[in-house]
């Protein structure tokens, strides 16, 4: 028993030297969602509080988040989250992709898929209230409507290859 314990302790110490890439890039605001679209303050505050750690180029790491293996696990979530949706570069997406991602935002919060459970377990205040959810959904609906009024429908329709 003791041997296993020491082995694990040493292993834990050794893995601290494995480099981890932290998501602490510059949060350039020129292409971020709040620069390219009107985002009401309430919605933006919710996004910052509940989504930005995994869906922008800038994660706020609590102290324990830099301890391996927790750090690996978080890096993985951030990578995957950003790949699906990056609020920092939202303005670089094609119209079609923006239109579709907005719909996904509504769907994800409607189904309580986002923010991830593992995240709200630690960040209790990131959990969305019903009011926050309807604020986001109303904003999504209004913004998607304005897309449909402003752009030809063919530029918004989903192509099979576009995610
Ligand atoms: C702890 C990290 C984390 C937080 C916080 C988080 N997400 Fe995510 N999000 C992910 C990951 C990982 C994925 C990709 C895998 C998946 O769908 O589970 C994802 C995927 C998504 C997708 C794409 C889903 C799809 O299937 O295409 C949307 C939209 C999304 N998140 C919106 C949000 C919104 C809105 C919030 C805040 C209310 C939020 N996320 C908070 C990690 C996170």
Tab-separated table of C-alpha atoms and ligand atoms in Angstrom:
chain	number	residue	atom	x	y	z
A	1	UNK	CA	0.000	0.000	0.000
A	2	UNK	CA	2.673	2.427	1.064
A	3	UNK	CA	4.693	1.718	-2.061
A	4	UNK	CA	1.746	2.452	-4.289
A	5	UNK	CA	1.145	5.686	-2.447
A	6	UNK	CA	4.728	6.842	-2.901
A	7	UNK	CA	4.684	5.786	-6.509
A	8	UNK	CA	1.588	7.881	-7.165
A	9	UNK	CA	3.059	10.809	-5.317
A	10	UNK	CA	6.197	10.716	-7.438
A	11	UNK	CA	4.145	10.281	-10.585
A	12	UNK	CA	2.095	13.317	-9.650
A	13	UNK	CA	5.263	15.321	-9.079
A	14	UNK	CA	6.763	14.220	-12.376
A	15	UNK	CA	3.743	15.040	-14.505
A	16	UNK	CA	3.848	18.626	-13.250
A	17	UNK	CA	6.730	19.098	-15.675
A	18	UNK	CA	4.707	18.143	-18.720
A	19	UNK	CA	3.929	21.376	-20.553
A	20	UNK	CA	0.315	22.395	-20.987
A	21	UNK	CA	-0.883	24.993	-23.398
A	22	UNK	CA	-2.934	27.578	-21.585
A	23	UNK	CA	-5.695	29.455	-23.296
A	24	UNK	CA	-4.438	32.905	-22.500
A	25	UNK	CA	-4.233	34.443	-25.921
A	26	UNK	CA	-4.906	38.063	-26.502
A	27	UNK	CA	-8.599	38.685	-26.437
A	28	UNK	CA	-8.688	40.800	-29.544
A	29	UNK	CA	-12.073	42.372	-29.585
A	30	UNK	CA	-12.182	43.336	-33.249
A	31	UNK	CA	-13.909	40.128	-34.343
A	32	UNK	CA	-15.594	39.126	-31.118
A	33	UNK	CA	-19.318	38.584	-31.037
A	34	UNK	CA	-20.037	41.752	-29.074
A	35	UNK	CA	-18.140	43.819	-31.630
A	36	UNK	CA	-19.871	42.458	-34.701
A	37	UNK	CA	-23.374	42.138	-33.239
A	38	UNK	CA	-25.493	43.912	-30.716
A	39	UNK	CA	-25.410	41.817	-27.547
A	40	UNK	CA	-27.539	43.171	-24.681
A	41	UNK	CA	-25.606	43.746	-21.456
A	42	UNK	CA	-27.498	41.053	-19.572
A	43	UNK	CA	-26.722	38.429	-22.220
A	44	UNK	CA	-23.093	39.468	-22.470
A	45	UNK	CA	-22.666	39.264	-18.714
A	46	UNK	CA	-24.123	35.766	-18.747
A	47	UNK	CA	-21.824	34.675	-21.551
A	48	UNK	CA	-18.808	36.090	-19.727
A	49	UNK	CA	-19.779	34.414	-16.526
A	50	UNK	CA	-20.909	31.056	-17.878
A	51	UNK	CA	-19.360	30.432	-21.271
A	52	UNK	CA	-16.242	32.492	-21.912
A	53	UNK	CA	-13.824	30.220	-20.056
A	54	UNK	CA	-14.333	27.548	-22.711
A	55	UNK	CA	-15.536	29.544	-25.703
A	56	UNK	CA	-13.092	32.450	-26.081
A	57	UNK	CA	-9.333	32.851	-26.435
A	58	UNK	CA	-9.031	33.773	-22.780
A	59	UNK	CA	-9.695	31.381	-19.915
A	60	UNK	CA	-9.613	32.545	-16.299
A	61	UNK	CA	-7.793	29.769	-14.521
A	62	UNK	CA	-8.340	29.146	-10.829
A	63	UNK	CA	-5.108	28.067	-9.058
A	64	UNK	CA	-5.883	24.338	-9.112
A	65	UNK	CA	-6.513	24.440	-12.849
A	66	UNK	CA	-2.792	24.515	-13.490
A	67	UNK	CA	-2.121	21.340	-11.559
A	68	UNK	CA	-1.728	18.290	-13.778
A	69	UNK	CA	-3.704	16.160	-14.524
A	70	UNK	CA	-6.563	18.639	-13.937
A	71	UNK	CA	-4.811	21.003	-16.362
A	72	UNK	CA	-4.860	18.382	-19.148
A	73	UNK	CA	-8.508	17.782	-18.624
A	74	UNK	CA	-9.378	21.481	-18.716
A	75	UNK	CA	-7.165	22.103	-21.758
A	76	UNK	CA	-9.088	19.413	-23.548
A	77	UNK	CA	-12.461	20.964	-22.715
A	78	UNK	CA	-11.290	24.386	-23.814
A	79	UNK	CA	-9.895	23.020	-27.086
A	80	UNK	CA	-13.095	21.218	-27.921
A	81	UNK	CA	-15.286	24.066	-26.771
A	82	UNK	CA	-13.416	26.624	-28.856
A	83	UNK	CA	-13.492	24.430	-31.893
A	84	UNK	CA	-17.277	24.296	-31.741
A	85	UNK	CA	-17.796	27.920	-30.841
A	86	UNK	CA	-15.353	30.767	-30.271
A	87	UNK	CA	-16.941	34.033	-29.204
A	88	UNK	CA	-13.581	35.798	-29.682
A	89	UNK	CA	-13.555	35.064	-33.413
A	90	UNK	CA	-17.266	34.878	-34.080
A	91	UNK	CA	-17.019	37.690	-36.612
A	92	UNK	CA	-14.672	35.594	-38.747
A	93	UNK	CA	-17.295	32.896	-39.264
A	94	UNK	CA	-19.260	32.872	-42.484
A	95	UNK	CA	-22.802	34.243	-42.236
A	96	UNK	CA	-24.139	30.752	-42.585
A	97	UNK	CA	-21.985	29.477	-39.756
A	98	UNK	CA	-22.921	32.384	-37.474
A	99	UNK	CA	-26.592	31.847	-38.207
A	100	UNK	CA	-26.292	28.174	-37.390
A	101	UNK	CA	-24.136	28.642	-34.275
A	102	UNK	CA	-26.711	31.041	-32.870
A	103	UNK	CA	-29.320	28.351	-33.224
A	104	UNK	CA	-27.020	25.873	-31.489
A	105	UNK	CA	-26.548	28.261	-28.577
A	106	UNK	CA	-30.301	28.290	-28.023
A	107	UNK	CA	-30.526	24.534	-28.348
A	108	UNK	CA	-27.657	23.856	-25.982
A	109	UNK	CA	-29.052	25.998	-23.207
A	110	UNK	CA	-32.608	24.783	-23.785
A	111	UNK	CA	-31.417	21.211	-23.282
A	112	UNK	CA	-29.245	22.226	-20.323
A	113	UNK	CA	-26.183	20.877	-22.107
A	114	UNK	CA	-24.258	24.105	-21.570
A	115	UNK	CA	-22.460	25.175	-19.504
A	116	UNK	CA	-20.990	21.700	-18.940
A	117	UNK	CA	-22.053	20.022	-15.701
A	118	UNK	CA	-18.447	19.477	-14.670
A	119	UNK	CA	-18.018	23.246	-14.845
A	120	UNK	CA	-21.124	24.304	-12.912
A	121	UNK	CA	-20.216	21.807	-10.220
A	122	UNK	CA	-17.287	24.047	-9.350
A	123	UNK	CA	-18.588	27.357	-10.691
A	124	UNK	CA	-22.013	27.264	-9.066
A	125	UNK	CA	-22.887	30.758	-10.211
A	126	UNK	CA	-22.325	29.827	-13.863
A	127	UNK	CA	-25.534	27.808	-13.816
A	128	UNK	CA	-28.160	29.552	-15.896
A	129	UNK	CA	-31.403	30.734	-14.363
A	130	UNK	CA	-34.652	30.549	-16.322
A	131	UNK	CA	-34.491	34.335	-16.755
A	132	UNK	CA	-30.975	34.158	-18.213
A	133	UNK	CA	-32.030	31.374	-20.538
A	134	UNK	CA	-34.958	33.304	-21.924
A	135	UNK	CA	-32.853	36.446	-22.301
A	136	UNK	CA	-30.390	34.485	-24.435
A	137	UNK	CA	-33.079	32.741	-26.441
A	138	UNK	CA	-34.915	36.013	-27.150
A	139	UNK	CA	-31.685	37.599	-28.279
A	140	UNK	CA	-30.884	34.630	-30.543
A	141	UNK	CA	-34.349	34.775	-32.105
A	142	UNK	CA	-34.108	38.524	-32.734
A	143	UNK	CA	-30.612	38.297	-34.188
A	144	UNK	CA	-31.488	35.380	-36.447
A	145	UNK	CA	-34.572	37.271	-37.626
A	146	UNK	CA	-32.430	40.234	-38.516
A	147	UNK	CA	-30.083	37.946	-40.466
A	148	UNK	CA	-33.053	36.650	-42.415
A	149	UNK	CA	-34.214	40.160	-43.175
A	150	UNK	CA	-30.773	41.350	-44.191
A	151	UNK	CA	-29.329	38.524	-46.231
A	152	UNK	CA	-30.570	36.302	-49.058
A	153	UNK	CA	-31.872	33.038	-47.696
A	154	UNK	CA	-29.411	31.026	-49.800
A	155	UNK	CA	-26.484	32.571	-47.962
A	156	UNK	CA	-27.890	31.301	-44.670
A	157	UNK	CA	-29.111	27.847	-45.589
A	158	UNK	CA	-26.996	25.061	-44.288
A	159	UNK	CA	-24.726	23.268	-46.669
A	160	UNK	CA	-24.200	19.620	-45.900
A	161	UNK	CA	-20.497	20.134	-45.346
A	162	UNK	CA	-20.859	23.045	-42.951
A	163	UNK	CA	-21.086	22.288	-39.290
B	1	LIG	C1	-16.270	23.856	-19.197
B	1	LIG	C2	-16.246	24.288	-20.537
B	1	LIG	C3	-17.502	24.821	-21.196
B	1	LIG	C4	-18.345	25.819	-20.783
B	1	LIG	C5	-18.247	26.626	-19.517
B	1	LIG	C6	-19.324	25.981	-21.819
B	1	LIG	N1	-19.086	25.115	-22.846
B	1	LIG	FE1	-20.076	24.986	-24.606
B	1	LIG	N2	-18.904	23.413	-25.192
B	1	LIG	C7	-17.879	22.877	-24.449
B	1	LIG	C8	-17.344	21.709	-25.134
B	1	LIG	C9	-16.215	20.828	-24.615
B	1	LIG	C10	-18.079	21.581	-26.326
B	1	LIG	C11	-17.927	20.524	-27.423
B	1	LIG	C12	-18.365	19.187	-27.022
B	1	LIG	C13	-19.820	19.106	-26.639
B	1	LIG	O1	-20.680	19.481	-27.425
B	1	LIG	O2	-20.084	18.661	-25.513
B	1	LIG	C14	-19.052	22.672	-26.336
B	1	LIG	C15	-19.960	22.890	-27.351
B	1	LIG	C16	-20.824	23.970	-27.407
B	1	LIG	C17	-21.667	24.280	-28.527
B	1	LIG	C18	-21.752	23.500	-29.816
B	1	LIG	C19	-22.619	22.298	-29.612
B	1	LIG	C20	-22.732	21.410	-30.819
B	1	LIG	O3	-23.089	20.252	-30.625
B	1	LIG	O4	-22.476	21.839	-31.933
B	1	LIG	C21	-22.372	25.393	-28.196
B	1	LIG	C22	-23.393	26.106	-29.067
B	1	LIG	C23	-21.981	25.772	-26.855
B	1	LIG	N3	-21.029	24.887	-26.398
B	1	LIG	C24	-22.479	26.855	-26.172
B	1	LIG	C25	-22.149	27.184	-24.868
B	1	LIG	C26	-22.763	28.260	-24.133
B	1	LIG	C27	-23.841	29.181	-24.684
B	1	LIG	C28	-22.195	28.264	-22.897
B	1	LIG	C29	-22.542	29.145	-21.732
B	1	LIG	C30	-23.920	29.248	-21.365
B	1	LIG	C31	-21.201	27.204	-22.861
B	1	LIG	N4	-21.213	26.559	-24.077
B	1	LIG	C32	-20.366	26.915	-21.804
B	1	LIG	C33	-17.391	23.369	-23.249
B	1	LIG	C34	-17.982	24.368	-22.504
